[in-house]
Amino acid sequence: MLNKNTLSITKRPLYYWIIRHCRGLQLLLLATILISVFFRVVPLELQKRIVNEAISKRDEYLLLWYCGFYISAVLLAGLTKYLINMLQVIIGQKILIRLRSELYMHVLRLPLQRYRGLRPGSAISAMTGELNAIGAFLGQALAVPLTSILTYVVVLSYMFSLSPMLTVITIAVYPFELVVIPLLQNKFNSWNQKRIATVREMSDTVNEAINGIVEIQSYNRYQFEKSRLGLLINKLYNIVITLNIYKFGIKFTGNFFQATGPFLLFLVGGHLAIQGQFSLGALVAFLSAHEKLYDPWQELRLFYQEYQNARVVYQQITRLFDHQEQLLPPAARPANTQPAYLELSHLYYTLPGHITLLRDICLTIHRGQHIALVGSSGCGKSTLALLLARLYQSKDGTIHLEGQDMTCCTKDFISSQITVIPQHPFIFSGTIRDNILYGLHDSVTCATPSAEIQSRLLHIIAHIGLEKDLVWLGMSSVPPPHKAQKLKNHILKMRQILHQDLKGAFGEVVEFYDRDKFLYYATLRDNLIFGESPSGKYAPEKLPTNADFIQLLQYENLYNDLLSLGLSLARIILEILQQTSTDESFFSECPMKEQELQTYEDITDHLDSGVSLTAQEKNQLMILALRYIPAKHGLILLQPGFEQKILSARKYFLTEILKVFDCTSHHDTHNNPEKPGNGTLDNSTNDFNTYCYSGYLYNRNIRTNILLGSVKKTFEDILLIKDLAWDTFKRNGLMEEIIDLGLDFTVGSQGSHLSGGQKQKVAIARALLTDSPIFIMDEATASLDNISQAMIQDFISASLREKTIISIIHRLDLARFYDSIVVMDNGAIVEQGTYDELMQRQDVFYRLYHNQNP
């Protein structure tokens, strides 16, 4: 018989986790329960003695003693109950951590085929909300039944000592309750299973809608998706109503039987007391004991309901993930980085329903051989690639890796030998660096890679075309102050290089900051303040209440001008939104933020209805005006003379309010190298940096600091800057610093901040850094342009000559770079040979090639 220790996690009963974990805390809980039972029963005897001894004998001294003991027992009973509750929570959460961690590891180890039928919404719901529902039960699984049973037995014994007959009458109703409640509970369990299934279906539907939001919005299928979820919402409503009918039916039944006990006690016990056969004190004690007796009985009944609920949820979770894991390593073993070979013999792969995707595949791949897999869509190339990596498993045929049957190889051995690069790689949350280092097993514990890994990393990204992307991403980042301090001199040096060597070329694509000119590609806030405050005191949202800014507005009477501009912008933007559909990209190019729409709608409504604006509403209009970029937004034309008023206000702000001296433009600094503008303040507060040639702007990205100006934002402008900046940094040995910043770029959820091509480059770098003997590339460069594909192919052919490469290629003109070409059709290998051999045959590959390259 299978030992419990070897049971699959999905085969373990719920109490497996309770009995085998937190045994020390469980023993402490047991001891506390025993103490609490004593203090829960003592007050019953004290009630009897207070009535029969202290009160009947009129002994106040004895009354005080008994009352003191009574309140002490009640207090200690409450404290032990508090301790029991806390221990239950701690035990439950500790067991839940273990359960969730082991279950998550089991889910990660499931074969890839299982994930094809596993809906993400159901898995997420099971791992989060459903497991949380079990956590409360795990802590009380032993404590509640043990406490309740002990308390019930002790109280029942005490009642029996007072009156055996009344005790028998009192418990006579319990058998009926034991019959009725389980029947109702079974109905409840059945509907609870339906509730869980429906909630999972809702999670899947919402998850699917979020992932397919582009198609939903493109095809205007809002109502259809709403109706899909609406059906499930109504279904859940009906289930919950039915569920609560049984839930409250159980509660009603329990309360009814609870009320039957006192009825019988008053009827029979009252009769005995009137006849003098039962003392008044004993009757009071018996009535109190009955209440104490019903408390553990009710706790047992509620525990039974919670157990049934937890059991149903647990079974639903384990059924969802009930699949055998892939072979796991007994221990880590060193990776073999020497070239490896693969041998496939009569390999078949069939889906459920007898759908055959691969048939009789026989293939030998020698060490260091570069193989191209080609064929029309659906021919089985990707399925074969996944079988080679043992991400899929076949029941028919064999695959030998280094002479070993792969069905007998541990997962760690296969992973050390083979790395797969998919066409649509997954990018994890974090930085680009995190994603590239992900394939290294020590990347979790080693935040800073070794010099050898860093050198290999830089070599790889330079040869796969990721270097330019990282330079641009690095230039777009705002480094934190501690990192900016280290980079400051390098960035200022880059600024000097660009302004001295590339001033003419950049003049067409960059509007440089100049104290004496109006900036059309900068915000009105930047035009007025012409600098940055590290503390953020001059941010647009803070300016309307800033004393310095208010003084500036008063000097040039700009308050009404900016207020009028802000109102005009609000009206125009709201009008655009009413006439056209917009998305996130609209608001990225708009001075108004999406979450502010309602605020500005309220402001315009107030004005249209003749209501005066509040100070806060005026401030909101001022903020909108300060975000306005004339050349970028182009929504309205500035009034004549407005630009000159801005320049005059800027000069007053810098010289009269902040007392900034000697802040020359970059042109003047080039002409007068002896007098560089530093933009410092005479009060040395260091809380303001002007847009001056020698000053670093801590609140701006690297690109703005290097250019000391604004990019004019056309596609051609950006390409020109990327190329010029890259060439300049490389010539002056500053590439590593800017690339390091690019590696720290945050990629967003699932790499949402990266393009498709950048994701593929990151995935290729991640794989190559592992230095595996075998690389399987499943159209790994499909999202890249022809130049980038050619660059990566050259790198593979030249630098990975000793590695075994199996590449599914979509561009057949690249097939000439491979040692052998395997042509597939309808799940079978139909041709194999070198590029020249297959072209001379003029068969399947020849036709595929000329269909793609007429």
Coordinates of C-alpha atoms in Angstrom, one line a residue, residues 191-392:
W191 CA -25.2 23.7 -4.4
N192 CA -21.9 24.9 -2.9
Q193 CA -20.1 22.9 -5.6
K194 CA -22.2 24.6 -8.2
R195 CA -21.3 28.0 -6.7
I196 CA -17.6 27.3 -6.8
A197 CA -17.8 26.1 -10.5
T198 CA -19.8 29.3 -11.4
V199 CA -17.3 31.6 -9.7
R200 CA -14.5 30.0 -11.5
E201 CA -16.3 30.3 -14.8
M202 CA -16.8 34.0 -14.1
S203 CA -13.1 34.4 -13.3
D204 CA -12.3 32.7 -16.6
T205 CA -14.7 35.0 -18.5
V206 CA -13.2 38.2 -17.0
N207 CA -9.7 36.9 -17.5
E208 CA -10.5 36.1 -21.1
A209 CA -12.0 39.6 -21.7
I210 CA -9.0 41.4 -20.2
N211 CA -6.6 39.3 -22.4
G212 CA -8.8 39.9 -25.5
I213 CA -9.6 43.5 -24.9
V214 CA -8.1 44.6 -28.2
E215 CA -10.5 42.4 -30.1
I216 CA -13.4 43.4 -28.0
Q217 CA -12.8 47.1 -28.6
S218 CA -11.9 46.6 -32.3
Y219 CA -15.1 44.6 -33.0
N220 CA -17.3 46.7 -30.6
R221 CA -18.4 43.6 -28.7
Y222 CA -19.1 45.3 -25.4
Q223 CA -22.7 44.2 -25.2
F224 CA -21.9 40.6 -26.2
E225 CA -19.2 40.3 -23.5
K226 CA -21.6 42.0 -21.0
S227 CA -24.3 39.4 -21.8
R228 CA -21.8 36.5 -21.4
L229 CA -20.9 37.7 -17.9
G230 CA -24.5 38.6 -17.2
L231 CA -25.7 35.1 -17.7
L232 CA -23.2 33.9 -15.2
I233 CA -24.1 36.6 -12.7
N234 CA -27.8 35.6 -12.9
K235 CA -26.8 32.0 -12.5
L236 CA -24.7 32.8 -9.5
Y237 CA -27.6 34.8 -8.0
N238 CA -30.0 31.9 -8.3
I239 CA -27.4 29.5 -6.8
V240 CA -26.6 31.8 -3.8
I241 CA -30.3 32.3 -3.1
T242 CA -30.9 28.5 -3.1
L243 CA -27.7 28.0 -1.1
N244 CA -28.9 30.4 1.6
I245 CA -32.3 28.7 1.7
Y246 CA -30.6 25.5 2.9
K247 CA -28.1 27.5 5.1
F248 CA -30.8 29.3 7.0
G249 CA -32.9 26.1 7.1
I250 CA -30.0 24.4 8.9
K251 CA -29.8 27.4 11.3
F252 CA -33.6 27.4 11.9
T253 CA -33.6 23.7 12.6
G254 CA -30.8 24.1 15.1
N255 CA -32.5 27.1 16.9
F256 CA -35.7 25.2 17.1
F257 CA -34.2 22.2 18.8
Q258 CA -32.3 24.6 21.1
A259 CA -35.6 26.2 22.2
T260 CA -37.2 22.7 22.8
G261 CA -34.7 22.0 25.6
P262 CA -35.6 24.9 27.9
F263 CA -39.3 24.2 27.2
L264 CA -39.0 20.7 28.6
L265 CA -36.9 21.9 31.5
F266 CA -39.4 24.5 32.6
L267 CA -42.2 22.1 32.2
V268 CA -40.7 19.1 34.1
G269 CA -38.2 20.9 36.3
G270 CA -40.7 23.5 37.4
H271 CA -43.1 20.8 38.3
L272 CA -40.5 19.0 40.4
A273 CA -39.5 22.3 42.1
I274 CA -43.1 23.1 43.0
Q275 CA -43.4 19.6 44.5
G276 CA -40.3 20.2 46.5
Q277 CA -38.4 17.4 44.8
F278 CA -35.8 19.8 43.3
S279 CA -34.1 22.8 44.9
L280 CA -34.3 26.2 43.4
G281 CA -30.5 26.5 43.3
A282 CA -30.2 23.2 41.5
L283 CA -32.8 24.3 39.0
V284 CA -30.9 27.6 38.3
A285 CA -27.7 25.6 38.0
F286 CA -29.4 23.1 35.7
L287 CA -30.8 25.8 33.5
S288 CA -27.3 27.4 33.2
A289 CA -25.8 24.0 32.6
H290 CA -28.2 23.4 29.8
E291 CA -27.2 26.7 28.1
K292 CA -23.5 25.6 28.6
L293 CA -24.4 22.2 27.1
Y294 CA -26.0 23.7 24.0
D295 CA -23.0 26.0 23.3
P296 CA -20.6 23.1 22.5
W297 CA -23.4 21.3 20.7
Q298 CA -23.9 24.4 18.5
E299 CA -20.2 24.8 18.0
L300 CA -20.1 21.1 16.8
R301 CA -23.0 21.7 14.5
L302 CA -21.3 24.9 13.0
F303 CA -18.0 23.0 12.8
Y304 CA -19.7 20.2 10.9
Q305 CA -21.0 22.8 8.3
E306 CA -17.6 24.4 8.0
Y307 CA -15.9 21.0 7.6
Q308 CA -18.3 20.1 4.9
N309 CA -17.7 23.4 3.1
A310 CA -13.9 23.1 3.4
R311 CA -14.0 19.5 2.2
V312 CA -16.1 20.5 -0.8
V313 CA -13.7 23.4 -1.7
Y314 CA -10.6 21.3 -1.1
Q315 CA -11.9 18.5 -3.3
Q316 CA -12.7 21.0 -6.1
I317 CA -9.2 22.4 -5.9
T318 CA -7.4 19.0 -5.9
R319 CA -9.6 17.8 -8.8
L320 CA -8.6 20.9 -10.8
F321 CA -4.9 20.1 -10.5
D322 CA -5.2 16.3 -10.3
H323 CA -2.5 15.3 -12.8
Q324 CA 0.8 13.5 -12.4
E325 CA 3.8 15.8 -12.2
Q326 CA 6.7 15.5 -14.6
L327 CA 9.8 13.6 -13.4
L328 CA 11.6 15.7 -10.7
P329 CA 15.3 15.7 -9.8
P330 CA 16.4 13.9 -6.7
A331 CA 19.3 16.3 -6.4
A332 CA 21.0 19.0 -8.4
R333 CA 23.7 17.9 -10.8
P334 CA 26.3 20.0 -12.8
A335 CA 25.2 21.1 -16.2
N336 CA 26.9 19.7 -19.2
T337 CA 27.8 22.5 -21.6
Q338 CA 29.4 20.2 -24.2
P339 CA 27.5 19.7 -27.5
A340 CA 24.9 17.0 -27.2
Y341 CA 23.1 14.7 -29.6
L342 CA 19.5 13.6 -30.0
E343 CA 17.9 10.5 -31.5
L344 CA 14.2 10.2 -32.3
S345 CA 12.8 6.8 -33.1
H346 CA 9.3 6.1 -34.5
L347 CA 7.8 9.0 -32.5
Y348 CA 4.1 9.6 -32.5
Y349 CA 2.0 12.3 -30.7
T350 CA -1.8 12.0 -30.4
L351 CA -4.3 14.3 -28.8
P352 CA -7.4 13.1 -27.0
G353 CA -10.0 12.1 -29.6
H354 CA -7.4 10.2 -31.7
I355 CA -6.1 13.4 -33.4
T356 CA -2.6 12.6 -34.6
L357 CA -0.2 15.5 -34.8
L358 CA 3.1 13.7 -35.4
R359 CA 3.5 10.3 -37.0
D360 CA 6.6 8.0 -37.3
I361 CA 9.2 10.7 -36.7
C362 CA 12.7 9.2 -37.1
L363 CA 15.6 11.7 -36.8
T364 CA 19.2 11.9 -35.6
I365 CA 20.7 15.2 -34.6
H366 CA 24.5 15.1 -34.1
R367 CA 26.5 17.1 -31.6
G368 CA 27.1 20.7 -32.9
Q369 CA 24.7 20.3 -35.8
H370 CA 22.5 23.2 -36.8
I371 CA 19.1 21.9 -38.0
A372 CA 16.3 24.0 -39.6
L373 CA 12.8 22.7 -39.2
V374 CA 10.5 24.0 -42.0
G375 CA 7.1 23.4 -43.3
S376 CA 3.7 24.9 -43.8
S377 CA 1.6 26.1 -40.9
G378 CA 0.1 23.2 -38.8
C379 CA 2.6 20.7 -40.1
G380 CA 3.8 19.8 -36.5
K381 CA 7.1 21.7 -36.2
S382 CA 6.2 23.4 -32.9
T383 CA 4.8 20.1 -31.5
L384 CA 8.1 18.3 -32.3
A385 CA 10.1 21.1 -30.7
L386 CA 8.2 20.8 -27.5
L387 CA 8.6 17.0 -27.5
L388 CA 12.3 17.4 -28.0
A389 CA 12.5 19.6 -24.9
R390 CA 10.1 17.1 -23.1
L391 CA 7.6 19.9 -22.5
Y392 CA 5.2 17.5 -24.2

